[in-house]
mmCIF file of C-alpha atoms in Angstrom:
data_model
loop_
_atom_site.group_PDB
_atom_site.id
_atom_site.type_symbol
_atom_site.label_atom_id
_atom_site.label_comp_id
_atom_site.label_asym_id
_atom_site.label_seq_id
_atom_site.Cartn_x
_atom_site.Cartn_y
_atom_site.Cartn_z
ATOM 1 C CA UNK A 1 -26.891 95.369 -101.286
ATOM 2 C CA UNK A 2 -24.052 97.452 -100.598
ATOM 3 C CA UNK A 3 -23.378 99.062 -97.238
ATOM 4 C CA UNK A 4 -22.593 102.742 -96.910
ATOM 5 C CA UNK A 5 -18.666 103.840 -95.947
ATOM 6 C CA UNK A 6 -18.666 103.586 -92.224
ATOM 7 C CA UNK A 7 -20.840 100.531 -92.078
ATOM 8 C CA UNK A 8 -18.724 98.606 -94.143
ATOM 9 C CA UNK A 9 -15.889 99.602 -92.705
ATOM 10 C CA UNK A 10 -17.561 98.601 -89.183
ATOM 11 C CA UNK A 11 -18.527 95.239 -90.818
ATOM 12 C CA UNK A 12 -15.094 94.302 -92.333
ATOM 13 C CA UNK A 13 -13.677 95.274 -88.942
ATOM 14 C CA UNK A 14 -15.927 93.307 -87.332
ATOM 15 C CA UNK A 15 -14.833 90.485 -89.605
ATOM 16 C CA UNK A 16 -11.359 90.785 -89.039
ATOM 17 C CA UNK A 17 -11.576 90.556 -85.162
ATOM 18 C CA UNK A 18 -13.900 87.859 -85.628
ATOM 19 C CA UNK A 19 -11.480 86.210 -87.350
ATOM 20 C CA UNK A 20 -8.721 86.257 -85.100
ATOM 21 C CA UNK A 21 -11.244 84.908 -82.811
ATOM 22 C CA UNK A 22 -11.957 81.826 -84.649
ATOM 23 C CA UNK A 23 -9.818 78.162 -84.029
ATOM 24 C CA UNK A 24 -6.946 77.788 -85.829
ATOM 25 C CA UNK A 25 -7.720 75.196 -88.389
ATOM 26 C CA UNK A 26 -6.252 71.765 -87.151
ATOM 27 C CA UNK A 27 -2.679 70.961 -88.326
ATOM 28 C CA UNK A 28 -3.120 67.592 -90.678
ATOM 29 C CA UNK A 29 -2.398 64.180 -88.248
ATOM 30 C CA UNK A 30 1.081 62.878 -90.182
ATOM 31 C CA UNK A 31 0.964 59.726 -91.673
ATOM 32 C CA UNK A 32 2.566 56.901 -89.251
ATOM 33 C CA UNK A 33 4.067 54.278 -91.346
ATOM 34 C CA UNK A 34 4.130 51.089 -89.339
ATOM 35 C CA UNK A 35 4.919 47.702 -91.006
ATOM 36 C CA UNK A 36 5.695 48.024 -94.805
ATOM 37 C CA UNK A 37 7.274 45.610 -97.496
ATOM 38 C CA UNK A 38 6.269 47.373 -100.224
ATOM 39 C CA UNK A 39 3.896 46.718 -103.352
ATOM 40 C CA UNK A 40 3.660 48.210 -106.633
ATOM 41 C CA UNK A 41 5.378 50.733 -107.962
ATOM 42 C CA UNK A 42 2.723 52.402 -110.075
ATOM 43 C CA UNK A 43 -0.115 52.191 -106.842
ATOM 44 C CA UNK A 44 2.710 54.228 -104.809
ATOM 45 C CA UNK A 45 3.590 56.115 -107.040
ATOM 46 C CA UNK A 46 -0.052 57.594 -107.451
ATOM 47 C CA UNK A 47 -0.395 57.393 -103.337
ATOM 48 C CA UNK A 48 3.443 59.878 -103.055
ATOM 49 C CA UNK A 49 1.665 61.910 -105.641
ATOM 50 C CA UNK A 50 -2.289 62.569 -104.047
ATOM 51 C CA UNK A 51 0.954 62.736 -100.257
ATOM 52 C CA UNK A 52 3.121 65.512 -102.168
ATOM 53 C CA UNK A 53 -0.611 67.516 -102.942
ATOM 54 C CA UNK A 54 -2.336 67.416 -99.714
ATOM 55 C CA UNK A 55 1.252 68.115 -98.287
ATOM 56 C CA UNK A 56 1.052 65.475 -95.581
ATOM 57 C CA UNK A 57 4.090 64.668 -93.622
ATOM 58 C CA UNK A 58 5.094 61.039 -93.416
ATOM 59 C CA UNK A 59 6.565 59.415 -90.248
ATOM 60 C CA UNK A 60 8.489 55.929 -90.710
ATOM 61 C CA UNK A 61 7.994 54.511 -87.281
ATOM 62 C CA UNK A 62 7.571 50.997 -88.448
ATOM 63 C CA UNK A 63 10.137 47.795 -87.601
ATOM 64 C CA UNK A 64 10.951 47.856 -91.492
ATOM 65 C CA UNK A 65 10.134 49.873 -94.411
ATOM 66 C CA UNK A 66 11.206 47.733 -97.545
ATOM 67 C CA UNK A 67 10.881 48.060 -101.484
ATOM 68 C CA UNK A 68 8.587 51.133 -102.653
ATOM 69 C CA UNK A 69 7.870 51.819 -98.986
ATOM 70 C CA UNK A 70 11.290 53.569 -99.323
ATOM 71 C CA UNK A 71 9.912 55.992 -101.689
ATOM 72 C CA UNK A 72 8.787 57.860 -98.836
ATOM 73 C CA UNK A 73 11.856 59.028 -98.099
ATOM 74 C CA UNK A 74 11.574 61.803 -100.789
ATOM 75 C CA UNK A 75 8.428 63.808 -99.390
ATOM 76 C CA UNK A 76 9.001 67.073 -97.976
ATOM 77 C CA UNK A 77 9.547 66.168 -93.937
ATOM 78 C CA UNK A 78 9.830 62.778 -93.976
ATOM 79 C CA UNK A 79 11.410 61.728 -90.537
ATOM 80 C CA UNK A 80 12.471 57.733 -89.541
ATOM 81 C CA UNK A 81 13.256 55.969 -86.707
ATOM 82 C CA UNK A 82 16.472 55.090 -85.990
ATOM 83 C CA UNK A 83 15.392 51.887 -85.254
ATOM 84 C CA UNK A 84 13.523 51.035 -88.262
ATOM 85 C CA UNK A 85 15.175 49.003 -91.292
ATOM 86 C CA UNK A 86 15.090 50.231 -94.634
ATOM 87 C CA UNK A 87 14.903 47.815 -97.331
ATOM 88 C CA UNK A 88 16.067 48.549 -100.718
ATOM 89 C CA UNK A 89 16.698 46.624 -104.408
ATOM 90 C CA UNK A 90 16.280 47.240 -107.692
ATOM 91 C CA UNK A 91 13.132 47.713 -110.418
ATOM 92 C CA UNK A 92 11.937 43.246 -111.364
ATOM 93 C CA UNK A 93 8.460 42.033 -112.216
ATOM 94 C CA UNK A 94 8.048 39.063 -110.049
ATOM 95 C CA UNK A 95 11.714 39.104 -108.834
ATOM 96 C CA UNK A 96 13.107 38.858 -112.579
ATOM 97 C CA UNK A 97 15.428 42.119 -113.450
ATOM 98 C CA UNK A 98 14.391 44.226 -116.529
ATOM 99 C CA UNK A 99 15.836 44.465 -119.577
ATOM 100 C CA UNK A 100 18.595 46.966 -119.975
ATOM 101 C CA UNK A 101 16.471 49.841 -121.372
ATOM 102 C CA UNK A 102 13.681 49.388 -118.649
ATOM 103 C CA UNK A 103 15.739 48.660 -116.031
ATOM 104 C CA UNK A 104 17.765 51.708 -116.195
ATOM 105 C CA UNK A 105 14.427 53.668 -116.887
ATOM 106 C CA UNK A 106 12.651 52.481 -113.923
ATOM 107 C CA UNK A 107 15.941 52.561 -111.669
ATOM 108 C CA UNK A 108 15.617 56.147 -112.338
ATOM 109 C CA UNK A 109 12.004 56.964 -111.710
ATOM 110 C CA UNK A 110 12.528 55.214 -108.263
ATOM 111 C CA UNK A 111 15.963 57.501 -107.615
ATOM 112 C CA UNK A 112 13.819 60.625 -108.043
ATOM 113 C CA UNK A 113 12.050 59.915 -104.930
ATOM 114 C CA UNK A 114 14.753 59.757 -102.793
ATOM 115 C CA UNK A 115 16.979 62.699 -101.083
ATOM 116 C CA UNK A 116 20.551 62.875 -101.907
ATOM 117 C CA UNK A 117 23.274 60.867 -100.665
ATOM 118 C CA UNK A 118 20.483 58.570 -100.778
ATOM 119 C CA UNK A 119 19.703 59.142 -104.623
ATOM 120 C CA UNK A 120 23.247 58.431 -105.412
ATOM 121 C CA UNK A 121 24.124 55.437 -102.812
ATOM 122 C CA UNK A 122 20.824 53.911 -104.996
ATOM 123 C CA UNK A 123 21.905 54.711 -108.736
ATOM 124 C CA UNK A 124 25.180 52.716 -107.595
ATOM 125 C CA UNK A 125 24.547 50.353 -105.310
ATOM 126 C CA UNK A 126 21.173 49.595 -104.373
ATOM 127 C CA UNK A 127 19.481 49.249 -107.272
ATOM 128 C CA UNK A 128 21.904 46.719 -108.372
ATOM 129 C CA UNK A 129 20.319 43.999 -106.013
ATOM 130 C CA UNK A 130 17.017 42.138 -107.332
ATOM 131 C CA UNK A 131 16.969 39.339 -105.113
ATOM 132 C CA UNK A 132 16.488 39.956 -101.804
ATOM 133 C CA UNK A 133 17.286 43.686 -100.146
ATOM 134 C CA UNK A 134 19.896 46.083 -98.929
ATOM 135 C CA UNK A 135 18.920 46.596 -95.636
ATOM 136 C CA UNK A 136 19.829 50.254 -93.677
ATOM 137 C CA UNK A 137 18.858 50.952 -90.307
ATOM 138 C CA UNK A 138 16.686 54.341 -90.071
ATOM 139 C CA UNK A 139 20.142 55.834 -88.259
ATOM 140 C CA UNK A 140 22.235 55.307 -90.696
ATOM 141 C CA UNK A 141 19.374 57.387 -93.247
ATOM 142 C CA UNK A 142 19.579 60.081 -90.347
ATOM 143 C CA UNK A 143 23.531 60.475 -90.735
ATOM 144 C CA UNK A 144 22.824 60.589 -94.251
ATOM 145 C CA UNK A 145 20.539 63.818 -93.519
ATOM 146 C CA UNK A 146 17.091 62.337 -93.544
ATOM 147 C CA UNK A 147 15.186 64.099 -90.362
ATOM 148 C CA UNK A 148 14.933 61.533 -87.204
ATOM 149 C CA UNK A 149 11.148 61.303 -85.805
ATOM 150 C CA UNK A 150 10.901 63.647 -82.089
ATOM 151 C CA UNK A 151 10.278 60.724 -79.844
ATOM 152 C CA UNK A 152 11.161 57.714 -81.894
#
């Protein structure tokens, strides 16, 4: 059924100040990192992806933040603690570098996912250590531009 001119005008008037009426829709909570030394890559890598659509923002609050948890780092408004430590090393299975081919393969997938200097610092250095981790504290990530956390 279709309204005549003025009373659909009244109606989508009526609408629109209804509308400015009704509660903002809630902002989405961010996601508080606490506590995490990684996993898989392939299981975070499908948890950044289903992050990057919903467009949740991440907060890195956590004492440390090691292995894949640093893949974080590379969603839109990220923010660390200064106080947290990062902890990063190259692609192994079980602690056993690649081969050549994969290594430099997977090196690179993981890269992608962070922000330059960060990127770079990774592609030289960090990737380069299997055993064990490069560890940078969240202040160091916020002189290399990474937002700092209000209140952390």
């Amino acid at each position: 059924m279709t309204l005549p001119g003025r009373q659909a005008a009244a109606a989508a008037i009526t609408l629109a100040i209804a509308a400015l009426w009704a509660p903002a829709a809630p902002a989405q909570a961010p996601l508080v990192v606490g506590n995490d030394s990684g996993g898989y890559l392939h299981q975070r890598l499908i948890e950044l992806k289903q992050l990057r659509r919903s467009a949740v923002r991440v907060e890195i609050r956590g004492r440390i933040c090691y292995s894949t948890c640093t893949l974080f780092l590379g969603l839109p408004g990220t923010c660390v603690a200064p106080g947290t430590v990062f902890g990063f090393h190259g692609p192994s299975r079980r602690g056993v570098r690649l081969k050549d081919k994969d290594f430099e393969y997977f090196s690179r997938l993981m890269a992608r996912h962070y922000p330059e200097p960060l990127r770079a610092w990774f592609l030289h250095t960090g990737r380069n250590r299997i055993s064990g981790v490069y560890k940078i504290k969240g202040s160091e990530l916020i002189r290399m531009g990474i937002a700092a956390c209000r209140g952390g």
